[in-house]
């Protein structure tokens, strides 16, 4: 509940879990408009909102100031919505109504205003890390290079009202901070459509080789439970490291583990898999390998100091 509404409101004496306030006035009308009425069937006709005089944004200089009611009409067909807009039966229609080029044709026409804004939306590809294949870092990198980004920009995003997409390096935008710490991962690369490189990443996954079981042993899954998590770090230390390891970890320069040659350049399969804990391939399982483990997987999980 918003503090500026409910500060000082006592609990209901009959039910301590029920706060003593007027729900009709305060919930859920926390924005500039609140529910007023709707048509039938609910959700498939229209809904009418009225100005919410308790909206805190009005005191901060936020609008709108000249709208008393806002009516949303349910129009299931986009062509009908566009026709209503052109006939001024609708006052507003967003990107689902028509692709970019249709709205661009309305620019300059009388009684129409087409507005373009910089909109920091993201379209993410969500992955289930509990999946024994997707919890593998190299599999995810292969997928990242198997996405035809240019085709998506050209053929799909314009139908979402996106004129000029801006490729991002992370799902967190550069200007977002939390407790004075920038949340943007500046080291995350911008991937390109490269099936050759995608195949090379799959080749780095030992279980993708002929005759192997592709459903077991994601890289970094030291305890083979199908999930790459903190349990693997402690298992790695106990099984291969000098546990308990008391001295401070000597963090490695990223160039040391990202500069290995690709297979097409004559290099061997990249270091780092859960069959061979000797990540740096120096013939010895030691703390240097532990550092590589953290460097490869720590940035994807909340390991202390790994950011």
Protein backbone atom coordinates (compact mmCIF):
# COMPACT_ATOMS: atom_id res chain seq x y z
CA UNK A 1 0.00 0.00 0.00
CA UNK A 2 1.31 3.51 -0.78
CA UNK A 3 2.77 5.24 2.25
CA UNK A 4 1.36 8.66 1.36
CA UNK A 5 -2.20 7.26 1.57
CA UNK A 6 -2.02 4.96 4.56
CA UNK A 7 0.50 6.56 6.90
CA UNK A 8 -1.22 6.92 10.25
CA UNK A 9 -4.26 4.80 9.32
CA UNK A 10 -4.92 2.44 12.26
CA UNK A 11 -5.74 -1.27 11.86
CA UNK A 12 -9.35 -2.35 11.94
CA UNK A 13 -10.13 -3.32 15.54
CA UNK A 14 -12.27 -6.26 14.45
CA UNK A 15 -9.76 -7.68 12.00
CA UNK A 16 -6.10 -6.73 12.51
CA UNK A 17 -5.27 -7.82 8.96
CA UNK A 18 -7.82 -5.42 7.49
CA UNK A 19 -6.73 -1.77 7.48
CA UNK A 20 -9.40 0.72 8.51
CA UNK A 21 -9.87 2.91 5.40
CA UNK A 22 -12.44 3.58 2.72
CA UNK A 23 -11.62 1.05 -0.02
CA UNK A 24 -13.93 2.75 -2.51
CA UNK A 25 -11.84 5.93 -2.39
CA UNK A 26 -8.33 4.57 -2.05
CA UNK A 27 -8.08 1.14 -3.68
CA UNK A 28 -7.22 0.52 -6.45
CA UNK A 29 -7.37 4.14 -7.61
CA UNK A 30 -3.69 5.00 -7.14
CA UNK A 31 -3.23 6.54 -10.60
CA UNK A 32 -4.74 9.58 -12.36
CA UNK A 33 -8.02 7.74 -13.08
CA UNK A 34 -10.27 5.35 -11.19
CA UNK A 35 -13.04 2.93 -12.12
CA UNK A 36 -16.46 4.42 -12.85
CA UNK A 37 -18.54 2.03 -14.98
CA UNK A 38 -18.33 -0.69 -17.65
CA UNK A 39 -20.45 -2.33 -20.34
CA UNK A 40 -21.42 -5.95 -20.75
CA UNK A 41 -20.01 -8.48 -21.06
CA UNK A 42 -17.29 -7.20 -18.72
CA UNK A 43 -13.93 -6.93 -20.44
CA UNK A 44 -15.39 -7.21 -23.93
CA UNK A 45 -17.41 -4.02 -24.32
CA UNK A 46 -16.12 -0.79 -22.74
CA UNK A 47 -14.87 0.50 -19.43
CA UNK A 48 -15.21 4.06 -18.17
CA UNK A 49 -12.70 5.70 -15.84
CA UNK A 50 -13.09 9.02 -14.08
CA UNK A 51 -10.51 11.49 -12.86
CA UNK A 52 -9.04 10.51 -9.50
CA UNK A 53 -8.74 13.69 -7.39
CA UNK A 54 -6.55 11.86 -4.85
CA UNK A 55 -3.82 11.13 -7.41
CA UNK A 56 -0.58 12.36 -5.86
CA UNK A 57 0.92 13.18 -9.27
CA UNK A 58 -1.33 16.21 -9.72
CA UNK A 59 0.47 17.89 -6.83
CA UNK A 60 3.78 17.26 -8.59
CA UNK A 61 2.77 18.94 -11.83
CA UNK A 62 1.78 15.78 -13.69
CA UNK A 63 -1.24 15.79 -16.01
CA UNK A 64 -3.69 15.29 -17.49
CA UNK A 65 -5.65 18.31 -16.25
CA UNK A 66 -8.45 18.59 -18.81
CA UNK A 67 -9.81 15.02 -18.90
CA UNK A 68 -12.66 14.09 -16.58
CA UNK A 69 -13.51 10.70 -18.10
CA UNK A 70 -11.58 8.16 -20.16
CA UNK A 71 -13.55 5.46 -21.99
CA UNK A 72 -11.76 2.37 -23.31
CA UNK A 73 -13.68 0.53 -26.02
CA UNK A 74 -12.93 -3.11 -26.80
CA UNK A 75 -12.37 -3.44 -30.55
CA UNK A 76 -11.15 -6.96 -31.35
CA UNK A 77 -10.28 -6.27 -35.00
CA UNK A 78 -7.38 -3.91 -35.75
CA UNK A 79 -8.77 -2.85 -39.14
CA UNK A 80 -12.02 -1.80 -37.45
CA UNK A 81 -10.04 0.13 -34.89
CA UNK A 82 -8.12 1.95 -37.64
CA UNK A 83 -11.36 2.76 -39.47
CA UNK A 84 -12.90 4.16 -36.27
CA UNK A 85 -9.80 6.25 -35.69
CA UNK A 86 -9.93 7.77 -39.19
CA UNK A 87 -13.64 8.55 -38.73
CA UNK A 88 -12.88 10.17 -35.36
CA UNK A 89 -15.02 7.62 -33.56
CA UNK A 90 -11.92 6.93 -31.48
CA UNK A 91 -9.76 9.68 -30.02
CA UNK A 92 -6.70 7.53 -29.52
CA UNK A 93 -5.21 4.32 -30.88
CA UNK A 94 -1.80 2.84 -30.23
CA UNK A 95 0.58 0.62 -32.16
CA UNK A 96 -1.57 -2.59 -32.21
CA UNK A 97 -4.01 -0.75 -34.50
CA UNK A 98 -1.67 -0.61 -37.50
CA UNK A 99 2.01 -0.94 -38.43
CA UNK A 100 4.38 2.01 -38.47
CA UNK A 101 3.96 2.93 -42.14
CA UNK A 102 0.18 3.35 -41.72
CA UNK A 103 0.61 5.82 -38.88
CA UNK A 104 3.31 7.65 -40.85
CA UNK A 105 0.74 8.23 -43.61
CA UNK A 106 -1.41 10.12 -41.08
CA UNK A 107 1.37 12.56 -40.21
CA UNK A 108 0.47 16.04 -41.41
CA UNK A 109 -3.22 15.32 -41.97
CA UNK A 110 -5.66 17.75 -40.31
CA UNK A 111 -7.26 16.65 -37.04
CA UNK A 112 -4.62 13.97 -36.46
CA UNK A 113 -1.59 13.96 -34.23
CA UNK A 114 0.94 11.15 -34.60
CA UNK A 115 3.42 11.09 -31.78
CA UNK A 116 6.73 9.23 -31.79
CA UNK A 117 8.48 8.65 -28.47
CA UNK A 118 11.66 7.05 -27.27
CA UNK A 119 10.28 4.11 -25.36
CA UNK A 120 12.68 1.98 -23.30
CA UNK A 121 10.86 -1.32 -23.70
CA UNK A 122 12.64 -4.63 -23.97
CA UNK A 123 11.72 -7.91 -25.58
CA UNK A 124 13.41 -10.66 -23.64
CA UNK A 125 13.94 -14.33 -24.35
CA UNK A 126 13.24 -16.10 -21.06
CA UNK A 127 14.98 -19.39 -20.31
CA UNK A 128 14.35 -22.01 -17.66
CA UNK A 129 17.62 -22.65 -15.84
CA UNK A 130 16.12 -25.82 -14.35
CA UNK A 131 16.20 -27.30 -17.83
CA UNK A 132 19.34 -29.50 -18.06
CA UNK A 133 20.15 -28.10 -21.50
CA UNK A 134 19.33 -24.42 -20.99
CA UNK A 135 21.27 -24.27 -17.73
CA UNK A 136 24.32 -24.81 -19.91
CA UNK A 137 26.05 -21.51 -20.60
CA UNK A 138 27.33 -22.50 -24.03
CA UNK A 139 23.87 -23.63 -25.14
CA UNK A 140 22.48 -20.21 -24.22
CA UNK A 141 25.31 -18.48 -26.08
CA UNK A 142 24.60 -20.65 -29.12
CA UNK A 143 20.95 -19.59 -29.01
CA UNK A 144 21.99 -15.94 -28.73
CA UNK A 145 23.91 -16.24 -32.01
CA UNK A 146 21.12 -18.22 -33.73
CA UNK A 147 18.53 -15.42 -33.56
CA UNK A 148 18.03 -13.49 -36.86
CA UNK A 149 18.04 -10.03 -35.27
CA UNK A 150 17.99 -8.05 -38.54
CA UNK A 151 14.90 -9.92 -39.75
CA UNK A 152 13.14 -9.24 -36.45
CA UNK A 153 13.98 -5.53 -36.68
CA UNK A 154 12.77 -5.35 -40.29
CA UNK A 155 9.75 -7.66 -40.40
CA UNK A 156 8.34 -7.96 -36.87
CA UNK A 157 9.04 -4.91 -34.72
CA UNK A 158 7.40 -2.39 -37.11
CA UNK A 159 4.08 -4.16 -36.48
CA UNK A 160 4.63 -3.35 -32.79
CA UNK A 161 5.01 0.35 -33.54
CA UNK A 162 8.81 0.31 -33.31
CA UNK A 163 10.40 2.51 -35.96
CA UNK A 164 14.07 2.27 -35.04
CA UNK A 165 15.01 -0.44 -32.53
CA UNK A 166 18.04 0.13 -30.33
CA UNK A 167 19.93 -3.09 -29.54
CA UNK A 168 20.71 -3.28 -25.86
CA UNK A 169 23.47 -5.02 -23.94
CA UNK A 170 21.27 -6.08 -21.08
CA UNK A 171 17.68 -6.19 -19.90
CA UNK A 172 18.63 -3.38 -17.50
CA UNK A 173 19.00 0.04 -19.12
CA UNK A 174 22.22 2.04 -18.53
CA UNK A 175 20.51 4.80 -16.53
CA UNK A 176 18.99 2.46 -13.95
CA UNK A 177 20.63 2.42 -10.52
CA UNK A 178 19.94 0.72 -7.21
CA UNK A 179 21.56 1.99 -4.02
CA UNK A 180 24.03 4.07 -6.08
CA UNK A 181 25.07 1.00 -8.08
CA UNK A 182 24.55 0.85 -11.82
CA UNK A 183 22.50 -2.23 -12.69
CA UNK A 184 23.53 -2.29 -16.34
CA UNK A 185 25.93 -5.11 -17.20
CA UNK A 186 28.39 -3.21 -19.39
CA UNK A 187 30.33 -6.37 -20.23
CA UNK A 188 27.39 -8.11 -21.90
CA UNK A 189 28.00 -8.14 -25.67
CA UNK A 190 25.55 -7.28 -28.42
CA UNK A 191 24.96 -10.55 -30.20
CA UNK A 192 24.75 -10.91 -33.97
CA UNK A 193 23.18 -13.54 -36.19
CA UNK A 194 26.04 -15.97 -36.77
CA UNK A 195 25.14 -19.65 -37.18
CA UNK A 196 28.79 -20.64 -37.57
CA UNK A 197 29.64 -19.18 -34.20
CA UNK A 198 26.49 -20.69 -32.70
CA UNK A 199 27.67 -24.11 -33.84
CA UNK A 200 31.11 -23.44 -32.37
CA UNK A 201 29.53 -22.75 -28.99
CA UNK A 202 27.64 -26.03 -29.23
CA UNK A 203 30.90 -27.77 -30.06
CA UNK A 204 32.33 -26.40 -26.83
CA UNK A 205 29.67 -28.35 -24.93
CA UNK A 206 31.16 -31.78 -24.50
CA UNK A 207 27.74 -33.44 -24.31
CA UNK A 208 26.87 -32.18 -27.77
CA UNK A 209 29.49 -34.49 -29.25
CA UNK A 210 28.48 -37.64 -31.17
CA UNK A 211 27.55 -40.56 -28.95
CA UNK A 212 27.09 -38.52 -25.78
CA UNK A 213 23.98 -37.96 -23.68
CA UNK A 214 22.77 -34.39 -24.33
CA UNK A 215 20.43 -34.38 -21.33
CA UNK A 216 23.03 -34.66 -18.58
CA UNK A 217 25.81 -32.60 -17.09
CA UNK A 218 25.49 -28.94 -18.05
CA UNK A 219 28.83 -27.20 -17.87
CA UNK A 220 29.32 -25.90 -14.36
CA UNK A 221 26.79 -28.31 -12.84
CA UNK A 222 29.32 -29.95 -10.53
CA UNK A 223 26.78 -31.93 -8.50
CA UNK A 224 24.82 -33.03 -11.60
CA UNK A 225 21.45 -31.90 -10.24
CA UNK A 226 20.48 -30.18 -13.49
CA UNK A 227 20.92 -26.67 -12.08
CA UNK A 228 23.98 -24.42 -12.01
CA UNK A 229 23.83 -22.85 -8.58
CA UNK A 230 25.79 -22.15 -5.40
CA UNK A 231 25.74 -25.84 -4.47
CA UNK A 232 28.04 -26.46 -7.42
CA UNK A 233 30.57 -23.95 -6.10
CA UNK A 234 30.82 -25.67 -2.72
CA UNK A 235 30.85 -29.11 -4.35
CA UNK A 236 33.65 -27.98 -6.63
CA UNK A 237 35.71 -26.79 -3.67
CA UNK A 238 35.15 -29.97 -1.69
CA UNK A 239 35.76 -32.32 -4.59
CA UNK A 240 38.59 -30.60 -6.42
CA UNK A 241 39.74 -27.60 -4.41
CA UNK A 242 41.60 -27.12 -1.16
CA UNK A 243 38.54 -26.72 1.10
CA UNK A 244 38.09 -24.86 3.33
CA UNK A 245 39.95 -22.25 1.29
CA UNK A 246 40.74 -19.35 3.62
CA UNK A 247 42.90 -16.90 1.67
CA UNK A 248 41.40 -14.23 -0.55
CA UNK A 249 40.55 -15.34 -4.08
CA UNK A 250 42.88 -13.98 -6.73
CA UNK A 251 40.41 -12.73 -9.33
CA UNK A 252 41.55 -13.27 -12.89
CA UNK A 253 41.81 -10.75 -15.69
CA UNK A 254 38.87 -11.53 -18.04
CA UNK A 255 41.19 -11.42 -21.04
CA UNK A 256 42.87 -14.54 -19.69
CA UNK A 257 39.80 -16.71 -20.18
CA UNK A 258 38.25 -14.98 -23.20
CA UNK A 259 41.28 -14.97 -25.46
CA UNK A 260 41.38 -18.68 -26.28
CA UNK A 261 41.32 -19.48 -30.03
CA UNK A 262 38.10 -20.58 -31.61
CA UNK A 263 38.06 -24.10 -33.08
CA UNK A 264 37.99 -22.69 -36.62
CA UNK A 265 41.24 -20.86 -35.82
CA UNK A 266 43.01 -24.07 -34.91
CA UNK A 267 42.34 -23.98 -31.20
CA UNK A 268 41.03 -26.91 -29.19
CA UNK A 269 37.62 -27.06 -27.57
CA UNK A 270 37.42 -24.18 -25.13
CA UNK A 271 38.39 -24.87 -21.50
CA UNK A 272 35.70 -25.35 -18.94
CA UNK A 273 33.45 -28.37 -18.53
CA UNK A 274 32.26 -30.44 -15.62
CA UNK A 275 33.99 -33.64 -16.73
CA UNK A 276 37.41 -31.98 -16.69
CA UNK A 277 37.69 -29.62 -13.68
CA UNK A 278 41.04 -28.43 -15.06
CA UNK A 279 39.49 -25.32 -16.61
CA UNK A 280 42.73 -23.76 -17.77
CA UNK A 281 44.13 -27.05 -19.16
CA UNK A 282 47.46 -26.69 -17.37
CA UNK A 283 47.42 -30.28 -16.15
CA UNK A 284 46.71 -29.33 -12.51
CA UNK A 285 43.41 -28.84 -10.71
CA UNK A 286 44.10 -25.83 -8.51
CA UNK A 287 42.73 -22.48 -7.38
CA UNK A 288 43.30 -20.98 -10.82
CA UNK A 289 40.61 -23.31 -12.13
CA UNK A 290 38.27 -22.18 -9.36
CA UNK A 291 38.79 -18.59 -10.46
CA UNK A 292 37.86 -19.53 -14.01
CA UNK A 293 34.75 -21.29 -12.74
CA UNK A 294 33.66 -18.10 -10.98
CA UNK A 295 34.59 -15.93 -13.96
CA UNK A 296 32.51 -18.08 -16.33
CA UNK A 297 29.46 -18.63 -14.16
CA UNK A 298 29.62 -16.17 -11.28
CA UNK A 299 28.29 -13.22 -13.27
CA UNK A 300 25.07 -15.07 -13.95
CA UNK A 301 24.39 -15.83 -10.30
CA UNK A 302 24.69 -13.79 -7.08
CA UNK A 303 28.10 -14.97 -5.97
CA UNK A 304 29.76 -12.50 -3.56
CA UNK A 305 32.23 -10.34 -5.44
CA UNK A 306 31.40 -11.83 -8.82
CA UNK A 307 29.88 -8.63 -10.24
